PDB file of C-alpha atoms and ligand atoms in Angstrom:
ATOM      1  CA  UNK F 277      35.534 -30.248 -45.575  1.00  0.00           C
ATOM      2  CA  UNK F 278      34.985 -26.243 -45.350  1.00  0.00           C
ATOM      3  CA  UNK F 279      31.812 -26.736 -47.986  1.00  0.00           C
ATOM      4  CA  UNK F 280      30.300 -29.974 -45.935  1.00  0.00           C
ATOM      5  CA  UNK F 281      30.571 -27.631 -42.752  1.00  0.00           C
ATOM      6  CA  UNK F 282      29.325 -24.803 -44.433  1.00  0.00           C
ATOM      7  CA  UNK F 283      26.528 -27.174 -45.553  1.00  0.00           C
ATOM      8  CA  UNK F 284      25.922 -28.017 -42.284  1.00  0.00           C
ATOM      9  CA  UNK F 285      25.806 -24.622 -40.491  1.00  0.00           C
ATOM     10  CA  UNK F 286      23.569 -23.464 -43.367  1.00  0.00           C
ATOM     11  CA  UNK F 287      21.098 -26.794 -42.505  1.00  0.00           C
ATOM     12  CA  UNK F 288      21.352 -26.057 -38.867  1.00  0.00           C
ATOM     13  CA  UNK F 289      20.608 -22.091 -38.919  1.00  0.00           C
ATOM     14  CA  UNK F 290      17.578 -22.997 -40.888  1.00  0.00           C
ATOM     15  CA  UNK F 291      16.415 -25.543 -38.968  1.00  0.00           C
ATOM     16  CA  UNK F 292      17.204 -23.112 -35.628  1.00  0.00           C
ATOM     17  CA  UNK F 293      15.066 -20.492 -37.968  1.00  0.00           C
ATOM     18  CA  UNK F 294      12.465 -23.116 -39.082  1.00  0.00           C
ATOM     19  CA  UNK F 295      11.897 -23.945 -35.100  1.00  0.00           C
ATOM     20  CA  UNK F 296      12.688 -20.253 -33.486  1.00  0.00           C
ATOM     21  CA  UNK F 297       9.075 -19.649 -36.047  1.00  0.00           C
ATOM     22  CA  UNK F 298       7.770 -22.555 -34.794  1.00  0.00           C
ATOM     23  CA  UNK F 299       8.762 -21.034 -30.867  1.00  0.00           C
ATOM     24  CA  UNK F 300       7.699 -17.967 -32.121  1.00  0.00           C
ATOM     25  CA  UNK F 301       4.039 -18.701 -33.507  1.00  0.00           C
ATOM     26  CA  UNK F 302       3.772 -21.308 -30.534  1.00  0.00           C
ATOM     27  CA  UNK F 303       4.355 -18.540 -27.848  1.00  0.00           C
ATOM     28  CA  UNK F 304       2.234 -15.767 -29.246  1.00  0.00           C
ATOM     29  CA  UNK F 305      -0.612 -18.201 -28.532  1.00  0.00           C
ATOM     30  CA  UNK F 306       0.378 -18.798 -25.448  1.00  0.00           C
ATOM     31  CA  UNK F 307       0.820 -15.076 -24.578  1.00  0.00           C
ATOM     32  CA  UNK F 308      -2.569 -15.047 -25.371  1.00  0.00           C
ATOM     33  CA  UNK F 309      -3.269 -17.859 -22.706  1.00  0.00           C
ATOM     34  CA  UNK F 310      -3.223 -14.884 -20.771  1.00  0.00           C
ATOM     35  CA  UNK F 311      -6.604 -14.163 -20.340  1.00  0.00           C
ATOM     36  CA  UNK F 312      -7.042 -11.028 -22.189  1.00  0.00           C
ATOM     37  CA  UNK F 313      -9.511  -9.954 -19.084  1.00  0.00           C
ATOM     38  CA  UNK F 314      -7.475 -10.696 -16.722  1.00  0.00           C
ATOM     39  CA  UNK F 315      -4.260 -10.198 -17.763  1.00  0.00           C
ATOM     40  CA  UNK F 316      -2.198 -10.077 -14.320  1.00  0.00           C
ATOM     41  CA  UNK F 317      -3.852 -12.941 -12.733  1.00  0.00           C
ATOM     42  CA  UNK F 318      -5.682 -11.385 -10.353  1.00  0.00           C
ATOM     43  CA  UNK F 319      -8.452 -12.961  -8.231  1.00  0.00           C
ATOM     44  CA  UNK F 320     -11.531 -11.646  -9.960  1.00  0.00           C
ATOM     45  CA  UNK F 321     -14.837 -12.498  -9.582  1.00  0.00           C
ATOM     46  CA  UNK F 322     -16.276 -12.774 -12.934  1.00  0.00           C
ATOM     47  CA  UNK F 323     -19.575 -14.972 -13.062  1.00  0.00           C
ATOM     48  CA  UNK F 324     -22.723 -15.000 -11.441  1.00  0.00           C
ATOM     49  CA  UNK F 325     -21.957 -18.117  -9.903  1.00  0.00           C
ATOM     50  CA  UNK F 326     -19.241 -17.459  -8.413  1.00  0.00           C
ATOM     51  CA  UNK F 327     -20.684 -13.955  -7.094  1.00  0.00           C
ATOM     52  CA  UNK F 328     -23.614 -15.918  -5.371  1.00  0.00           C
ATOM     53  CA  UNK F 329     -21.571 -18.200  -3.551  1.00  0.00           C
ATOM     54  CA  UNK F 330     -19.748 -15.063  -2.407  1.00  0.00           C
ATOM     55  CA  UNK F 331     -23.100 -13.487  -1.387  1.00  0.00           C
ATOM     56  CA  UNK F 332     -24.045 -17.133  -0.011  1.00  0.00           C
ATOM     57  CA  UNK F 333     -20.957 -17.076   2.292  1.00  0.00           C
ATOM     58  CA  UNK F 334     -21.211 -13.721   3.203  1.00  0.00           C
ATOM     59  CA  UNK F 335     -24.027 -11.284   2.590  1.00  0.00           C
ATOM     60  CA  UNK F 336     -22.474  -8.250   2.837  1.00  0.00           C
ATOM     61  CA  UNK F 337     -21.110  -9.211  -0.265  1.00  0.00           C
ATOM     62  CA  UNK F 338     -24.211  -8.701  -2.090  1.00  0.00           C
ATOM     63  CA  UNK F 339     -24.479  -5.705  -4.454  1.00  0.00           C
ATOM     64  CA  UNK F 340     -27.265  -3.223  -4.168  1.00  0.00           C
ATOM     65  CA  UNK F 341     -28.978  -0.846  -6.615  1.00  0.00           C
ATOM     66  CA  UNK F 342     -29.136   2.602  -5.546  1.00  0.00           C
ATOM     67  CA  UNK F 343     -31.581   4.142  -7.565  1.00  0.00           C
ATOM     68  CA  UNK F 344     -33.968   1.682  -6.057  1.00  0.00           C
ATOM     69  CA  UNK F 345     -31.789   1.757  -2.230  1.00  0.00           C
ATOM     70  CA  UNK F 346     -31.470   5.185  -1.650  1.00  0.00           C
ATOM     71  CA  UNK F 347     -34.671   7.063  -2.011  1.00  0.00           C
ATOM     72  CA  UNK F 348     -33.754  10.613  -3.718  1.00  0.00           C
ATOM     73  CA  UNK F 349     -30.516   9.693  -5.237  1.00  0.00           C
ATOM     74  CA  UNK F 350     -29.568  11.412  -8.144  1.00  0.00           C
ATOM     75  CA  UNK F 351     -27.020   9.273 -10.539  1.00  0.00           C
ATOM     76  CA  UNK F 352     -25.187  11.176 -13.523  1.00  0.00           C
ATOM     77  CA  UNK F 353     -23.357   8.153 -14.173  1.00  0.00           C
ATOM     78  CA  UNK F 354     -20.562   9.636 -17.073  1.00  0.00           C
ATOM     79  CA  UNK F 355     -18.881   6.366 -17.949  1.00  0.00           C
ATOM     80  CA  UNK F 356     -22.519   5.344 -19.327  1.00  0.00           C
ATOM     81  CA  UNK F 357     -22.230   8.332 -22.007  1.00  0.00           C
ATOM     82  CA  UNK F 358     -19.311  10.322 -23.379  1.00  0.00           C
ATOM     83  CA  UNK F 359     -19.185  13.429 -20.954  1.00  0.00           C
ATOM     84  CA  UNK F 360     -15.294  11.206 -19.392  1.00  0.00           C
ATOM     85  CA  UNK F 361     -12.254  11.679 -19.585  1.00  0.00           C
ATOM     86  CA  UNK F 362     -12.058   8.891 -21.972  1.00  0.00           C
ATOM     87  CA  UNK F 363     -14.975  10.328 -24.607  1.00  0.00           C
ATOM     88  CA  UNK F 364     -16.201   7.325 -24.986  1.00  0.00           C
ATOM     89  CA  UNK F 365     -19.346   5.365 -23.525  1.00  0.00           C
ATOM     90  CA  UNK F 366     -17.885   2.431 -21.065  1.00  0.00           C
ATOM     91  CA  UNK F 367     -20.872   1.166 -19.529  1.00  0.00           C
ATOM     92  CA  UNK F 368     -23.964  -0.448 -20.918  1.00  0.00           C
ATOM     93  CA  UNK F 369     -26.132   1.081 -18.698  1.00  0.00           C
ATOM     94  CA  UNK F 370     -26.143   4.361 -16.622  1.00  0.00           C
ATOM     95  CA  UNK F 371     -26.417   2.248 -13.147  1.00  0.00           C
ATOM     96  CA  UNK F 372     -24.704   2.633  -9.277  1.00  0.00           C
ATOM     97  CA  UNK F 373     -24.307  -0.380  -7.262  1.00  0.00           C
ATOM     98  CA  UNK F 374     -22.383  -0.915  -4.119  1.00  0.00           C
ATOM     99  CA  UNK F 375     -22.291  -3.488  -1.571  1.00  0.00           C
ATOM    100  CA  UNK F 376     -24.939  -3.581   0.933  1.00  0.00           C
ATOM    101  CA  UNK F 377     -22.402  -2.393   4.133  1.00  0.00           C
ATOM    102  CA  UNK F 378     -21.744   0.424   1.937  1.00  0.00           C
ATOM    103  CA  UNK F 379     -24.940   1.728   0.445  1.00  0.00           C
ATOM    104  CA  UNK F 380     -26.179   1.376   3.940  1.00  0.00           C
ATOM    105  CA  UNK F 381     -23.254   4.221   5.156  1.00  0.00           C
ATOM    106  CA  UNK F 382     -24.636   6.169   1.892  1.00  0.00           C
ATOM    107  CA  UNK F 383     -27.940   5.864   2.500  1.00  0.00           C
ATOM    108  CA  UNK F 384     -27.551   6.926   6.417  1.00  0.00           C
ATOM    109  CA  UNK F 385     -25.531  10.319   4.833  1.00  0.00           C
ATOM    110  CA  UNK F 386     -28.334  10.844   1.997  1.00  0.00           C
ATOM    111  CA  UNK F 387     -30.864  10.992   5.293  1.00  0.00           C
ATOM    112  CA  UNK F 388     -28.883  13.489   7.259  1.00  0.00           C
ATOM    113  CA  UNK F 389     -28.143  15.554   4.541  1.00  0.00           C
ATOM    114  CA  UNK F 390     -31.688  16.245   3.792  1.00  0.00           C
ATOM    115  CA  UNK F 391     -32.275  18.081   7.212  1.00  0.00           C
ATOM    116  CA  UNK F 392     -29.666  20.588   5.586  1.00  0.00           C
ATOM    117  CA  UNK F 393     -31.836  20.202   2.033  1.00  0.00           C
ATOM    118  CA  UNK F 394     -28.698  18.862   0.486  1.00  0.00           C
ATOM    119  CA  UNK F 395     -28.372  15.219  -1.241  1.00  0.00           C
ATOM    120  CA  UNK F 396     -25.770  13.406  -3.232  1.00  0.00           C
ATOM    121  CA  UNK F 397     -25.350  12.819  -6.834  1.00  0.00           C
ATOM    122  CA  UNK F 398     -23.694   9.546  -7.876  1.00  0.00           C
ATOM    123  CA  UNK F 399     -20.901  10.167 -11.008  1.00  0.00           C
ATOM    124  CA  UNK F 400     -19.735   6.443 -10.675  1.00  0.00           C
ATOM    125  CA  UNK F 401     -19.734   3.608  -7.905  1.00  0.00           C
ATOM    126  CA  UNK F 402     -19.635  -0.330  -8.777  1.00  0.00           C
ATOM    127  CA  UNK F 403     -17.259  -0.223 -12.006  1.00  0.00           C
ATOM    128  CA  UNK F 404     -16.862  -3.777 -13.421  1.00  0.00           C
ATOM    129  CA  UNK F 405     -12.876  -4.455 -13.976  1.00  0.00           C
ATOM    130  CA  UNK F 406     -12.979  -4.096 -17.474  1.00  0.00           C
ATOM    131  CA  UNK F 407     -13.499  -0.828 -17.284  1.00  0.00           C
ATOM    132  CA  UNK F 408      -9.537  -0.199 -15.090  1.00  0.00           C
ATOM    133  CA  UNK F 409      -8.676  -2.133 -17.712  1.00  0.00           C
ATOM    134  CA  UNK F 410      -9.405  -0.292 -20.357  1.00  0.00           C
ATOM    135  CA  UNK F 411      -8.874   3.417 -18.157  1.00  0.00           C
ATOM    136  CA  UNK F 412      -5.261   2.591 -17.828  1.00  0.00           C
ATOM    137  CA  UNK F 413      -5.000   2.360 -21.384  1.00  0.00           C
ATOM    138  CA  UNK F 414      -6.128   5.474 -22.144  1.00  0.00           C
ATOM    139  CA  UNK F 415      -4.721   7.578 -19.183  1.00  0.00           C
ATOM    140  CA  UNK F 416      -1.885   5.779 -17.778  1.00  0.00           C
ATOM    141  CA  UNK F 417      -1.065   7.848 -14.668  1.00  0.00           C
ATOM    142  CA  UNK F 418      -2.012   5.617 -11.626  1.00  0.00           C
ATOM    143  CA  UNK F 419      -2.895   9.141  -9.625  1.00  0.00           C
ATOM    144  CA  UNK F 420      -5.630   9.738 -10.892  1.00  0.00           C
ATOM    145  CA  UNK F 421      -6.450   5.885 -13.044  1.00  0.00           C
ATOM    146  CA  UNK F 422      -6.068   2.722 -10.422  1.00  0.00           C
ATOM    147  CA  UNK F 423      -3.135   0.682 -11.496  1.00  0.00           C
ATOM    148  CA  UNK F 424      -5.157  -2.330 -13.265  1.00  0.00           C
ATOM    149  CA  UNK F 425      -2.413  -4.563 -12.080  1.00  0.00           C
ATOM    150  CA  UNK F 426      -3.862  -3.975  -8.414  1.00  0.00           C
ATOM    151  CA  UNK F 427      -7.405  -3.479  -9.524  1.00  0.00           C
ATOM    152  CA  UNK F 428      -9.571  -0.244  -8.216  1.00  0.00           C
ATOM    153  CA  UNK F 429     -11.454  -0.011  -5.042  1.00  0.00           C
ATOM    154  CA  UNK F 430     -14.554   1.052  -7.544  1.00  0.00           C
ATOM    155  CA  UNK F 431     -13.877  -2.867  -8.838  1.00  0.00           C
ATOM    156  CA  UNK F 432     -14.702  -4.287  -5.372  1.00  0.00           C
ATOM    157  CA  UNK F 433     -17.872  -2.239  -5.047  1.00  0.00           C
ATOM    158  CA  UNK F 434     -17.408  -0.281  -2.283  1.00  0.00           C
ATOM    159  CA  UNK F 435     -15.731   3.119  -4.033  1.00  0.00           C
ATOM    160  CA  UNK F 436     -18.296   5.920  -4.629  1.00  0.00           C
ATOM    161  CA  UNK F 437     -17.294   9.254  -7.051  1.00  0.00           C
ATOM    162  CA  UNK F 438     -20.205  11.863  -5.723  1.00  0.00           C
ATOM    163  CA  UNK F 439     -21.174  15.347  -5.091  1.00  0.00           C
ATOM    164  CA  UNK F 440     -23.280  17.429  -3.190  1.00  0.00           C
ATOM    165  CA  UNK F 441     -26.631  18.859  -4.468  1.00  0.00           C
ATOM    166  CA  UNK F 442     -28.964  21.485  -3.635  1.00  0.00           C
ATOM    167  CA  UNK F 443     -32.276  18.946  -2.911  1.00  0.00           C
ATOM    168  CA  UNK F 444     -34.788  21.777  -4.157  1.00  0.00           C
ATOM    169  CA  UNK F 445     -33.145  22.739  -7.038  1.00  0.00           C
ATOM    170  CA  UNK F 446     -30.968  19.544  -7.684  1.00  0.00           C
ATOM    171  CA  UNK F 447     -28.147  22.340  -9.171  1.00  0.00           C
ATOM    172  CA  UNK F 448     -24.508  20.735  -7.566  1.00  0.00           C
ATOM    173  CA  UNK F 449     -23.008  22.952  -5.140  1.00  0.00           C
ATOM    174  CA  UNK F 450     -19.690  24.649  -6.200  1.00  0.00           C
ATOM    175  CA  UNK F 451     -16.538  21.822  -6.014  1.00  0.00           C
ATOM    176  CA  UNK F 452     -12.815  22.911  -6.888  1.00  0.00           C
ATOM    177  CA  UNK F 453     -13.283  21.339 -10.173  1.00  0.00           C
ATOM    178  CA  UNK F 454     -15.857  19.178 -12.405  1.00  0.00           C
ATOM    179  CA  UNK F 455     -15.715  15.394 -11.977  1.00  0.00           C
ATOM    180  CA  UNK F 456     -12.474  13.501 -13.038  1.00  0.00           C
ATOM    181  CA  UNK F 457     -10.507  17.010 -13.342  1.00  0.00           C
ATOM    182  CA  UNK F 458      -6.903  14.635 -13.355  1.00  0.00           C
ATOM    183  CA  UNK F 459      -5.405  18.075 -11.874  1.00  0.00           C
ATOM    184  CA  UNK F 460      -3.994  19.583  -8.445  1.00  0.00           C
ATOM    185  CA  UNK F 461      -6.806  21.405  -7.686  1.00  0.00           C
ATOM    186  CA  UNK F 462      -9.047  18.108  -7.445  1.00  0.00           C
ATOM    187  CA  UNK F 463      -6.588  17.358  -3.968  1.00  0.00           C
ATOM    188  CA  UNK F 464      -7.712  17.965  -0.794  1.00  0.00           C
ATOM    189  CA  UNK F 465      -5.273  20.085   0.052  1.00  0.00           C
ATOM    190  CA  UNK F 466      -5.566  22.395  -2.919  1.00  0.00           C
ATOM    191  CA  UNK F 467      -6.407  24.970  -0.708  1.00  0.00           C
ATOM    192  CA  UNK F 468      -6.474  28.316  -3.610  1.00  0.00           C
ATOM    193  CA  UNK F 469     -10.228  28.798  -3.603  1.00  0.00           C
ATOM    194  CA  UNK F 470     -13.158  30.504  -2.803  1.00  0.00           C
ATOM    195  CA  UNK F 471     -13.920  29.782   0.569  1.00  0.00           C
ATOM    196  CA  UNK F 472     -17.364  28.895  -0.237  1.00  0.00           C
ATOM    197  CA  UNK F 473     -15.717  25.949  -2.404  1.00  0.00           C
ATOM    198  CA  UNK F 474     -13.709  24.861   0.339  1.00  0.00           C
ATOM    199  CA  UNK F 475     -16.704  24.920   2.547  1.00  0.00           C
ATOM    200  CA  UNK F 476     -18.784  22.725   0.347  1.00  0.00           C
ATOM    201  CA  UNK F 477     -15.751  20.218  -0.125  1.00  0.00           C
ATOM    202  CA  UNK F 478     -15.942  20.270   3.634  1.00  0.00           C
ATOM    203  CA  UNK F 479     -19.095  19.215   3.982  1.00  0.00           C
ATOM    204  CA  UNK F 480     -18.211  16.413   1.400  1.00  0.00           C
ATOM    205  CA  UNK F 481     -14.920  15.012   3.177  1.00  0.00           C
ATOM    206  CA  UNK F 482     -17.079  15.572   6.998  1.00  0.00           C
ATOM    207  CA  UNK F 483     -20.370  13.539   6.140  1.00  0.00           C
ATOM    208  CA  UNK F 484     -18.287  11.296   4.647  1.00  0.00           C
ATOM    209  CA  UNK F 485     -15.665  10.382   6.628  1.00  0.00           C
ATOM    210  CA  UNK F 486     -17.737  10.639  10.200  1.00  0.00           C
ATOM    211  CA  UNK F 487     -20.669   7.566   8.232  1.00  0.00           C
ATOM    212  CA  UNK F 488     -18.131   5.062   7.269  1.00  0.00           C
ATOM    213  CA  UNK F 489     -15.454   6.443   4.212  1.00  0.00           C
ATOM    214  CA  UNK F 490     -12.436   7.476   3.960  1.00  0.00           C
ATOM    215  CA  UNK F 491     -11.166  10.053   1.433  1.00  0.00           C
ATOM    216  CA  UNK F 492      -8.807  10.041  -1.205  1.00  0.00           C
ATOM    217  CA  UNK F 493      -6.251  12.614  -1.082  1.00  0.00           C
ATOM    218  CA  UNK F 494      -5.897  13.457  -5.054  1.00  0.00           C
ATOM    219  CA  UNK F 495      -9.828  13.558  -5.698  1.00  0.00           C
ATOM    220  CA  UNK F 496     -12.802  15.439  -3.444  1.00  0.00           C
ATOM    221  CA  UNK F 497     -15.282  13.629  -5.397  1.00  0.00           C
ATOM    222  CA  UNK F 498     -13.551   9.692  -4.442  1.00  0.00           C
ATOM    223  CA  UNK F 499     -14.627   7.890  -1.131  1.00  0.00           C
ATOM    224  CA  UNK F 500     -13.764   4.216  -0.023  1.00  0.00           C
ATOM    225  CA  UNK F 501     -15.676   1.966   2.368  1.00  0.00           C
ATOM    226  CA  UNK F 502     -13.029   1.164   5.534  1.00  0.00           C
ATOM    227  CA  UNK F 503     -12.758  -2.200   5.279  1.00  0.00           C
ATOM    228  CA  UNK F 504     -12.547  -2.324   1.987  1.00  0.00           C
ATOM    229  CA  UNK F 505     -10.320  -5.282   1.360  1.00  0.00           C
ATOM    230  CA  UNK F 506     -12.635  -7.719   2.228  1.00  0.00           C
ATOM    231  CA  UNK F 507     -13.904  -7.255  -0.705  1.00  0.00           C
ATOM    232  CA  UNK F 508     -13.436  -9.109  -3.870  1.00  0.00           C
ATOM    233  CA  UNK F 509     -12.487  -7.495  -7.137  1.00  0.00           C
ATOM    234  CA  UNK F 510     -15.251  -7.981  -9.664  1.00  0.00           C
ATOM    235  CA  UNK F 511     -16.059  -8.106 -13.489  1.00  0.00           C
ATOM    236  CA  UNK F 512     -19.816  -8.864 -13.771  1.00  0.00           C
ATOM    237  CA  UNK F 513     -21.804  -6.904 -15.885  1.00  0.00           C
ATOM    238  CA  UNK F 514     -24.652  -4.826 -14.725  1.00  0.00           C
ATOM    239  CA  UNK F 515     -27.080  -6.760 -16.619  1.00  0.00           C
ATOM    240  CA  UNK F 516     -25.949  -9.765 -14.653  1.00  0.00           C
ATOM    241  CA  UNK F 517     -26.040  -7.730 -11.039  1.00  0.00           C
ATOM    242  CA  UNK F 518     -29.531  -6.574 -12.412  1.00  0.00           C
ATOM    243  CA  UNK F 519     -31.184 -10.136 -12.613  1.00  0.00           C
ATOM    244  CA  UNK F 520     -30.740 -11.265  -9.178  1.00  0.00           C
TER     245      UNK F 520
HETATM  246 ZN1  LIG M 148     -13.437   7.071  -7.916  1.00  0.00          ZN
END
């Protein structure tokens, strides 16, 4: 009796084995059915037909160049080359779109600059999702690295990472700290400066904020278009913006 039970618990436990393997192997590829580029599910658009028929239904959805959209704009895009705080090269190509609403704002502060013989240089702007994605990987600190679960503002095209340059001499004027310093003194209310410095971030956070952005607290260099959650989160590639 004992020995035909034991029999039968050993049968049983390897057929619970035989199927938890079975569960096991089974659910690993259905982990996977999460979509590796979008793995929180959130509303992302990711081909160039669906960004069209975004564009179709509302044009302010369409993405602009700004090399070619701003005349005088100087772009140092870092997350094209390995000067980031990641040290690696994220994007293909060293390239700044936003959407049209807010390269028009940009645009309107690169002209009124100039009468002071100042201008702005681009460090990032469009950044296709993939690249939060991958950010929050290697800096997991949602300060200073959007929470890819949320998606950044950069995502939905209408975040800009800039500084202020000297238009004859294209040298940057004096900030608190380089680009993408993940540090106190990058805040806006880091106030232990030169005065010059805090001037200059002035004139950053004022142009800014009285053409159509608002600032983020934690970095001088990050500005958001207002209405920015009208926007859809993207992950099209810059090659694919490139051939509309
Ligand atoms: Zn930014």
């Amino acid at each position: 009796m004992t020995k035909i039970r034991l029999t039968l618990i050993r049968t049983t436990s390897f057929a619970a084995l035989l199927l938890l393997a079975a569960l096991a192997s089974f659910g690993c590829k259905n982990d996977s059915g999460k979509d590796p580029k979008n793995p929180y599910g959130l509303e992302i658009i990711n081909t160039s037909e669906a960004y069209l028929q975004s564009v179709a239904e509302d044009s302010c959805n369409v993405m602009v160049d700004l090399e070619t959209y701003i005349p005088g704009v100087v772009l140092e895009i870092r997350y094209a080359g390995t000067n980031n705080f990641t040290g690696k090269q994220i994007y293909t190509a060293p390239k700044a779109y936003l959407r049209k609403p807010a390269a028009d704002s940009l645009a309107k502060i690169q002209s009124l600059l100039a009468k002071e013989g100042l201008g702005i240089k681009v460090f990032d702007a469009y950044r296709p999702y993939a690249g939060t994605l991958y950010f929050y990987e290697v800096y997991p600190d949602t300060t200073f690295v959007a929470a890819p679960w949320k998606g950044s503002i950069h995502n939905r095209g209408v975040a800009i990472d800039l500084t202020l340059i000297n238009l004859a001499t294209g040298e940057e004027l004096e900030m608190p700290t380089p680009f993408d310093e993940f540090s106190e003194r990058a805040s806006h209310s880091f106030m232990d400066l030169d005065s010059a410095v805090i001037a200059n971030r002035e004139k950053l956070r004022r142009v800014m904020t009285e053409n159509g952005f608002t600032m983020y607290e934690h970095e001088w260099w990050h500005y958001n278009i207002k209405d920015r959650s009208r926007y859809s989160l993207m992950d099209i590639s810059f090659e694919e913006l490139s051939k509309k």
